[in-house]
């Protein structure tokens, strides 16, 4: 009888062990962190839809390594501290790779965390070079991105202002608390001056402010032909409105931070004619992109944007790496992401540069707001803006 | 340039003013700063916004709906959060904590119910400016300034000449004695919250109109609290003066190219004021306040 009991106990123990192992052979967990509230929440919501579409499509096609993929999204409220918290949470929940963040500041805050935990992360729209390569020139071996970087974006915008718009007198208004804005300001200023342009005024503000009339009054004094605003859509829309109220007639120029329906809704007539850089255009005819746009519309009944496209791409890059690695070990996935080559994604073709972890051969799309709609102007690659 | 910045500053200050008066009123009666005041303005802004967009009402009516919404929010706050504390004679620290709680609850409820997106009032007042020489004054700013001035004048009138106003002033002076003289503190508190809510509603709708309506918009109203402290805790005129001062000062700081120091200077002013003149510019600690 005692023997029977101990046998039963043994069986129980073995079963528990097997069940425990079964946990790790369940779904493949991919983490995702993005703001679902706060100033940049509109992008976060779009990212979630991009990620959900990718998850559904991968699972419909049989999943990865014969297992289902599960993407867990957490809200970081666009806050650096909160980003660190939720990334730690994702890692503790056994995410094998992480998608995010959209803003450079949050990605940079998460950088040391993923490096310490040895879990790879793929940023969606973090364009500041320091997300992957620090100031000291040291590469974060665990951070990657699927978007272009600010030195290129800044150069493209400086080029566009100087060569296409023939405007060589610029003022800059930016948020000093945002790494993206600081980096893009530097890139634009340097390239613009190199090309013979003149930056006549630089004004700053701090995130959360909604009134820029004091700064704009100073900009008006300097009388620029273009006002470059490497800031996010909400602040951009308010600044454009207030600038027009103050009688400023200069052309507004922005980075990929402008891209959102909120820009035109909130900016109204003041946003008309503003020009900005973007990652993709919905008017592009590449087949994979068309398919993405159609499926997105079918699933969510609305158009995708930069963030949904790049979040979708980030999942594709991770999925491709898991397939090539042949296992769900974060270290193996990291190595596989690093050797991503000529992968077809919706915003183009991705080859990861081993030295910088940035995708090679990215293009910048230039858009304009026309009749309250974001409209494609042209596509520039690096060789064109040299 | 100087005059233009002065106009910019006054326009910012007038919205701070509408909110800071609310802080002062409630402080004068209940002896605590209602940190949920910013959320009152948020409720007002959303009420006005939905009255216009979903209800299709013209702006003046929507403004009234906004005012009603935030007054209702204020009354509910008083009834469900602060009155129970008052009934138990709780120390004012409890009120502060309750106020912070109400603020967090309302803000997060708004995020959950209404999402965190930014909404914009339909353009009722054209993006027009009145140009005088080199100066431009927004039409919206003129309306805001005018309505604020009228509202505050009415408030002053009510406080100075009506029976209710007298009761409020008596309660602000000494609530225990006032209630012994037959003044109902329940009624006084109700009225004070209605007044604070009304002004908060105006502040909210105007802020929404000038900038944007969103769930976290209450945060920036904390600046109005700073204004009310600088002007004199619990003093209505002081709160107004403080608001206009801070608005103009901020604009000039930014106008001289130090916009990153804007908040540093506003809060340094607050600390300096508390250190050298704790009762603020017009605050009189022992005399009548409201």
XYZ file of N, CA and C in Angstrom, chain A residues 118-278:
483
model
N 19.326 39.914 -22.176
C 19.674 39.202 -23.412
C 18.441 38.784 -24.211
N 17.499 39.710 -24.341
C 16.312 39.490 -25.168
C 16.336 40.543 -26.279
N 16.222 40.143 -27.541
C 16.295 41.140 -28.608
C 15.040 41.996 -28.695
N 15.219 43.275 -29.071
C 14.090 44.180 -29.266
C 14.216 44.825 -30.635
N 13.074 45.030 -31.288
C 13.053 45.688 -32.593
C 12.175 46.929 -32.484
N 12.794 48.109 -32.599
C 12.046 49.357 -32.496
C 11.280 49.601 -33.786
N 10.111 50.242 -33.661
C 9.291 50.482 -34.849
C 9.643 51.802 -35.533
N 9.411 52.936 -34.851
C 9.687 54.215 -35.509
C 10.691 55.053 -34.731
N 11.537 54.419 -33.918
C 12.549 55.178 -33.178
C 13.688 55.530 -34.134
N 13.750 56.788 -34.522
C 14.688 57.157 -35.585
C 15.999 57.729 -35.071
N 16.119 57.950 -33.757
C 17.366 58.495 -33.232
C 18.475 57.443 -33.303
N 19.652 57.781 -33.882
C 20.723 56.783 -34.037
C 21.115 56.127 -32.725
N 20.985 56.864 -31.616
C 21.460 56.353 -30.326
C 20.620 55.194 -29.778
N 19.516 54.890 -30.426
C 18.716 53.738 -29.993
C 19.536 52.457 -30.138
N 20.310 52.363 -31.230
C 21.096 51.140 -31.428
C 22.580 51.347 -31.141
N 23.097 52.549 -31.438
C 24.515 52.814 -31.204
C 24.642 53.998 -30.255
N 25.228 53.768 -29.090
C 25.329 54.817 -28.080
C 26.277 55.938 -28.475
N 26.321 56.973 -27.639
C 27.200 58.120 -27.884
C 28.656 57.712 -27.976
N 29.004 56.658 -27.207
C 30.397 56.218 -27.198
C 30.721 55.327 -28.403
N 29.751 55.228 -29.322
C 29.987 54.416 -30.518
C 29.804 52.933 -30.285
N 29.332 52.579 -29.086
C 29.158 51.154 -28.797
C 27.766 50.679 -29.180
N 27.744 49.551 -29.880
C 26.485 48.999 -30.348
C 25.754 48.303 -29.201
N 24.442 48.538 -29.084
C 23.642 47.720 -28.159
C 23.335 46.429 -28.905
N 23.951 45.303 -28.499
C 23.820 44.088 -29.318
C 22.402 43.566 -29.402
N 21.506 44.048 -28.531
C 20.149 43.489 -28.500
C 19.090 44.424 -29.081
N 19.481 45.617 -29.554
C 18.469 46.516 -30.123
C 18.594 46.620 -31.641
N 17.451 46.579 -32.300
C 17.383 46.698 -33.752
C 16.270 47.680 -34.092
N 16.176 48.040 -35.351
C 15.028 48.865 -35.751
C 14.667 48.560 -37.200
N 13.438 48.942 -37.580
C 13.003 48.696 -38.951
C 12.761 50.003 -39.715
N 13.122 51.146 -39.105
C 12.856 52.429 -39.765
C 14.171 53.103 -40.147
N 14.068 54.187 -40.920
C 15.290 54.948 -41.231
C 15.743 55.734 -40.004
N 16.931 56.345 -40.069
C 17.421 57.104 -38.915
C 17.430 58.603 -39.213
N 17.498 59.400 -38.149
C 17.343 60.849 -38.275
C 18.388 61.562 -39.133
N 19.686 61.159 -39.103
C 20.630 61.855 -39.979
C 20.178 61.808 -41.443
N 19.608 60.685 -41.854
C 19.107 60.556 -43.222
C 17.839 61.384 -43.409
N 16.924 61.259 -42.443
C 15.674 62.009 -42.528
C 15.936 63.521 -42.537
N 16.847 63.964 -41.648
C 17.193 65.381 -41.567
C 17.798 65.870 -42.869
N 18.647 65.017 -43.462
C 19.284 65.389 -44.720
C 18.235 65.493 -45.829
N 17.333 64.529 -45.865
C 16.295 64.534 -46.903
C 15.437 65.795 -46.793
N 15.095 66.194 -45.567
C 14.242 67.364 -45.381
C 14.991 68.657 -45.706
N 16.271 68.727 -45.324
C 17.080 69.896 -45.658
C 17.191 70.011 -47.174
N 17.441 68.860 -47.806
C 17.542 68.807 -49.266
C 16.237 69.286 -49.895
N 15.120 68.795 -49.370
C 13.831 69.142 -49.959
C 13.561 70.635 -49.861
N 13.877 71.205 -48.700
C 13.652 72.638 -48.510
C 14.540 73.462 -49.438
N 15.811 73.095 -49.511
C 16.774 73.880 -50.293
C 16.570 73.701 -51.796
N 16.468 72.426 -52.238
C 16.523 72.152 -53.673
C 15.147 72.102 -54.332
N 14.142 71.661 -53.593
C 12.834 71.514 -54.230
C 11.939 72.721 -53.955
N 12.008 73.236 -52.729
C 11.158 74.380 -52.399
C 11.888 75.697 -52.609
N 13.215 75.614 -52.800
C 14.048 76.807 -52.933
C 13.894 77.756 -51.753
N 13.815 77.202 -50.571
C 13.714 78.032 -49.381
C 14.950 77.797 -48.523
N 15.690 78.868 -48.287
C 16.984 78.692 -47.637
C 17.086 79.419 -46.300
N 15.953 79.943 -45.819
C 15.957 80.637 -44.529
C 14.999 79.900 -43.593
N 15.552 79.204 -42.613
C 14.693 78.352 -41.786
C 14.730 78.740 -40.319
N 13.606 78.531 -39.645
C 13.568 78.616 -38.186
C 13.225 77.215 -37.685
N 13.650 76.899 -36.458
C 13.361 75.575 -35.904
C 12.643 75.731 -34.569
N 11.592 74.943 -34.370
C 10.889 74.902 -33.085
C 10.861 73.448 -32.642
N 11.444 73.152 -31.478
C 11.458 71.740 -31.070
C 11.378 71.562 -29.565
N 11.109 70.299 -29.177
C 10.933 69.905 -27.777
C 12.283 69.436 -27.228
N 12.827 70.163 -26.248
C 14.158 69.805 -25.768
C 14.163 68.531 -24.933
N 12.989 68.044 -24.530
C 12.942 66.850 -23.684
C 12.830 65.564 -24.480
N 12.790 65.662 -25.798
C 12.519 64.486 -26.628
C 13.773 64.175 -27.463
N 14.354 62.995 -27.271
C 15.589 62.649 -27.976
C 15.411 62.721 -29.487
N 14.236 62.326 -29.937
C 13.938 62.365 -31.368
C 14.069 63.790 -31.903
N 13.448 64.743 -31.200
C 13.442 66.132 -31.646
C 14.848 66.730 -31.618
N 15.585 66.414 -30.560
C 16.944 66.960 -30.426
C 17.829 66.425 -31.553
N 17.761 65.119 -31.795
C 18.591 64.497 -32.822
C 18.260 64.993 -34.213
N 16.965 65.090 -34.489
C 16.549 65.505 -35.829
C 16.860 66.983 -36.062
N 16.767 67.793 -35.006
C 17.142 69.203 -35.121
C 18.603 69.326 -35.528
N 19.463 68.573 -34.847
C 20.897 68.593 -35.155
C 21.153 68.205 -36.608
N 20.516 67.087 -37.006
C 20.738 66.569 -38.355
C 20.289 67.581 -39.403
N 19.140 68.170 -39.170
C 18.613 69.135 -40.141
C 19.507 70.366 -40.213
N 19.856 70.889 -39.056
C 20.644 72.118 -38.987
C 21.974 71.950 -39.724
N 22.640 70.838 -39.430
C 23.947 70.594 -40.016
C 23.859 70.497 -41.538
N 22.906 69.701 -42.018
C 22.775 69.505 -43.459
C 22.310 70.770 -44.163
N 21.384 71.464 -43.532
C 20.826 72.677 -44.127
C 21.931 73.724 -44.302
N 22.765 73.880 -43.267
C 23.851 74.856 -43.335
C 24.884 74.427 -44.370
N 25.180 73.135 -44.410
C 26.140 72.623 -45.398
C 25.693 72.907 -46.822
N 24.389 72.823 -47.033
C 23.861 73.041 -48.382
C 23.736 74.525 -48.693
N 24.125 75.386 -47.777
C 24.111 76.829 -48.029
C 22.917 77.551 -47.428
N 22.083 76.845 -46.675
C 20.931 77.492 -46.060
C 21.314 78.189 -44.759
N 20.378 78.963 -44.239
C 20.661 79.675 -43.004
C 19.550 79.417 -41.986
N 19.950 79.017 -40.775
C 18.966 78.834 -39.710
C 18.904 80.135 -38.922
N 17.774 80.853 -39.021
C 17.699 82.195 -38.453
C 17.178 82.234 -37.022
N 16.504 81.179 -36.582
C 16.008 81.171 -35.203
C 15.826 79.734 -34.743
N 16.201 79.464 -33.503
C 15.936 78.149 -32.919
C 15.210 78.378 -31.606
N 14.000 77.857 -31.504
C 13.212 78.025 -30.287
C 12.864 76.657 -29.720
N 12.754 76.585 -28.398
C 12.483 75.293 -27.778
C 11.263 75.363 -26.857
N 10.749 74.203 -26.530
C 9.725 74.110 -25.500
C 9.900 72.776 -24.801
N 9.056 72.559 -23.781
C 9.156 71.291 -23.054
C 7.871 70.510 -23.206
N 7.962 69.207 -23.337
C 6.792 68.358 -23.570
C 5.641 68.683 -22.643
N 4.418 68.624 -23.148
C 3.249 68.905 -22.325
C 2.741 70.321 -22.505
N 3.551 71.202 -23.073
C 3.081 72.573 -23.278
C 2.147 72.635 -24.473
N 1.242 73.584 -24.403
C 0.284 73.698 -25.499
C 0.265 75.093 -26.095
N 1.006 75.994 -25.511
C 1.009 77.353 -26.029
C 2.419 77.738 -26.439
N 2.594 77.997 -27.731
C 3.936 78.291 -28.247
C 4.014 79.711 -28.792
N 3.055 80.555 -28.402
C 3.011 81.876 -29.034
C 4.219 82.738 -28.673
N 4.755 82.545 -27.454
C 5.931 83.330 -27.077
C 7.089 83.007 -28.014
N 7.325 81.705 -28.245
C 8.413 81.290 -29.120
C 8.135 81.708 -30.562
N 6.883 81.551 -30.991
C 6.535 81.872 -32.375
C 6.657 83.371 -32.641
N 6.366 84.179 -31.620
C 6.528 85.620 -31.789
C 7.991 85.953 -32.086
N 8.890 85.238 -31.412
C 10.319 85.434 -31.691
C 10.682 84.950 -33.090
N 10.102 83.824 -33.469
C 10.379 83.299 -34.810
C 9.893 84.287 -35.868
N 8.736 84.883 -35.603
C 8.183 85.841 -36.565
C 9.163 86.999 -36.796
N 9.793 87.457 -35.711
C 10.777 88.536 -35.818
C 11.908 88.178 -36.783
N 12.297 86.885 -36.768
C 13.421 86.451 -37.593
C 13.023 86.272 -39.059
N 11.714 86.266 -39.318
C 11.177 86.208 -40.663
C 11.708 85.070 -41.539
N 11.508 83.810 -41.131
C 12.006 82.680 -41.923
C 11.072 82.343 -43.094
N 11.607 81.576 -44.055
C 10.771 81.118 -45.175
C 10.119 79.767 -44.856
N 10.857 78.951 -44.065
C 10.262 77.691 -43.600
C 10.442 77.588 -42.094
N 9.492 76.924 -41.448
C 9.652 76.614 -40.029
C 9.732 75.107 -39.906
N 10.883 74.633 -39.473
C 11.078 73.197 -39.314
C 10.684 72.801 -37.906
N 9.774 71.834 -37.781
C 9.282 71.414 -36.469
C 9.441 69.901 -36.316
N 10.580 69.450 -35.798
C 10.781 68.006 -35.653
C 10.078 67.495 -34.401
N 8.767 67.706 -34.328
C 8.014 67.378 -33.114
C 6.833 66.485 -33.469
N 6.018 66.130 -32.484
C 4.906 65.225 -32.724
C 3.641 65.973 -33.141
N 2.728 65.198 -33.720
C 1.575 65.780 -34.404
C 0.727 66.740 -33.581
N 0.530 66.417 -32.283
C -0.356 67.265 -31.485
C 0.251 68.650 -31.306
N 1.534 68.657 -30.891
C 2.194 69.937 -30.696
C 2.350 70.667 -32.029
N 2.622 69.902 -33.083
C 2.792 70.509 -34.401
C 1.506 71.211 -34.833
N 0.364 70.521 -34.636
C -0.908 71.108 -35.065
C -1.196 72.390 -34.284
N -0.947 72.358 -32.974
C -1.187 73.554 -32.158
C -0.258 74.683 -32.579
N 1.020 74.352 -32.804
C 1.994 75.381 -33.181
C 1.628 75.996 -34.530
N 1.164 75.164 -35.467
C 0.810 75.699 -36.786
C -0.376 76.649 -36.677
N -1.361 76.259 -35.843
C -2.525 77.114 -35.645
C -2.112 78.458 -35.053
N -1.290 78.377 -33.999
C -0.897 79.611 -33.312
C -0.020 80.481 -34.206
N 0.808 79.838 -35.044
C 1.668 80.604 -35.952
C 0.817 81.381 -36.946
N -0.198 80.719 -37.509
C -1.061 81.405 -38.485
C -1.818 82.545 -37.799
N -2.218 82.309 -36.527
C -2.899 83.361 -35.771
C -2.024 84.587 -35.603
N -0.725 84.333 -35.457
C 0.197 85.454 -35.269
C 0.587 86.071 -36.603
N 0.013 85.564 -37.690
C 0.281 86.145 -38.998
C 1.558 85.644 -39.652
N 2.066 84.490 -39.220
C 3.257 83.917 -39.847
C 2.840 83.169 -41.108
N 3.536 83.417 -42.227
C 3.122 82.801 -43.489
C 4.101 81.745 -43.986
N 5.171 81.477 -43.234
C 6.192 80.530 -43.676
C 5.596 79.131 -43.889
N 6.316 78.326 -44.699
C 5.905 76.936 -44.942
C 6.321 76.093 -43.736
N 5.453 75.171 -43.306
C 5.800 74.280 -42.195
C 6.395 72.992 -42.734
N 7.496 72.589 -42.100
C 8.208 71.391 -42.519
C 8.372 70.505 -41.288
N 8.103 69.202 -41.434
C 8.205 68.341 -40.265
C 8.798 66.993 -40.586
N 9.079 66.219 -39.543
C 9.603 64.877 -39.709
C 8.487 63.846 -39.667
N 8.834 62.592 -39.441
C 7.827 61.534 -39.433
C 6.911 61.641 -38.220
N 7.229 62.569 -37.299
C 6.370 62.790 -36.140
C 5.053 63.454 -36.502
N 4.940 63.974 -37.738
C 3.708 64.651 -38.159
C 2.620 63.668 -38.549
N 3.028 62.472 -38.990
C 2.094 61.594 -39.674
C 1.002 61.077 -38.751
N -0.171 61.660 -38.848
C -1.326 61.200 -38.083
C -2.545 61.964 -38.577
N -3.704 61.306 -38.597
C -4.919 62.039 -38.983
C -5.192 63.200 -38.027
N -4.691 63.079 -36.773
C -4.892 64.150 -35.796
C -4.282 65.463 -36.285
N -3.178 65.367 -37.036
C -2.504 66.571 -37.524
C -3.460 67.424 -38.343
N -4.181 66.791 -39.256
C -5.057 67.561 -40.129
C -6.365 67.920 -39.428
N -6.858 67.019 -38.574
C -8.091 67.319 -37.837
C -7.901 68.525 -36.934
N -6.792 68.483 -36.177
C -6.569 69.530 -35.193
C -6.035 70.792 -35.845
N -5.170 70.616 -36.844
C -4.547 71.770 -37.488
C -5.523 72.518 -38.378
N -6.491 71.805 -38.968
C -7.462 72.444 -39.850
C -6.771 73.191 -40.972
N -7.290 74.372 -41.296
C -6.708 75.125 -42.413
C -5.233 75.493 -42.180
N -4.820 75.593 -40.905
C -3.431 75.981 -40.635
C -2.453 74.905 -41.095
N -2.906 73.634 -41.125
C -2.018 72.539 -41.510
C -1.905 72.415 -43.026
N -2.767 73.096 -43.741
C -2.794 73.007 -45.197
C -1.424 73.403 -45.777
N -0.883 72.557 -46.640
C 0.378 72.878 -47.306
C 1.609 72.496 -46.515
N 1.464 71.933 -45.320
C 2.660 71.560 -44.584
C 3.254 70.285 -45.190
N 4.574 70.201 -45.147
C 5.302 69.130 -45.826
C 6.083 68.344 -44.789
N 6.047 67.019 -44.885
C 6.778 66.239 -43.887
C 7.271 64.905 -44.427
N 8.218 64.332 -43.700
C 8.794 63.044 -44.080
C 7.969 61.919 -43.489
N 7.975 60.780 -44.176
C 7.198 59.652 -43.712
C 7.905 58.368 -44.119
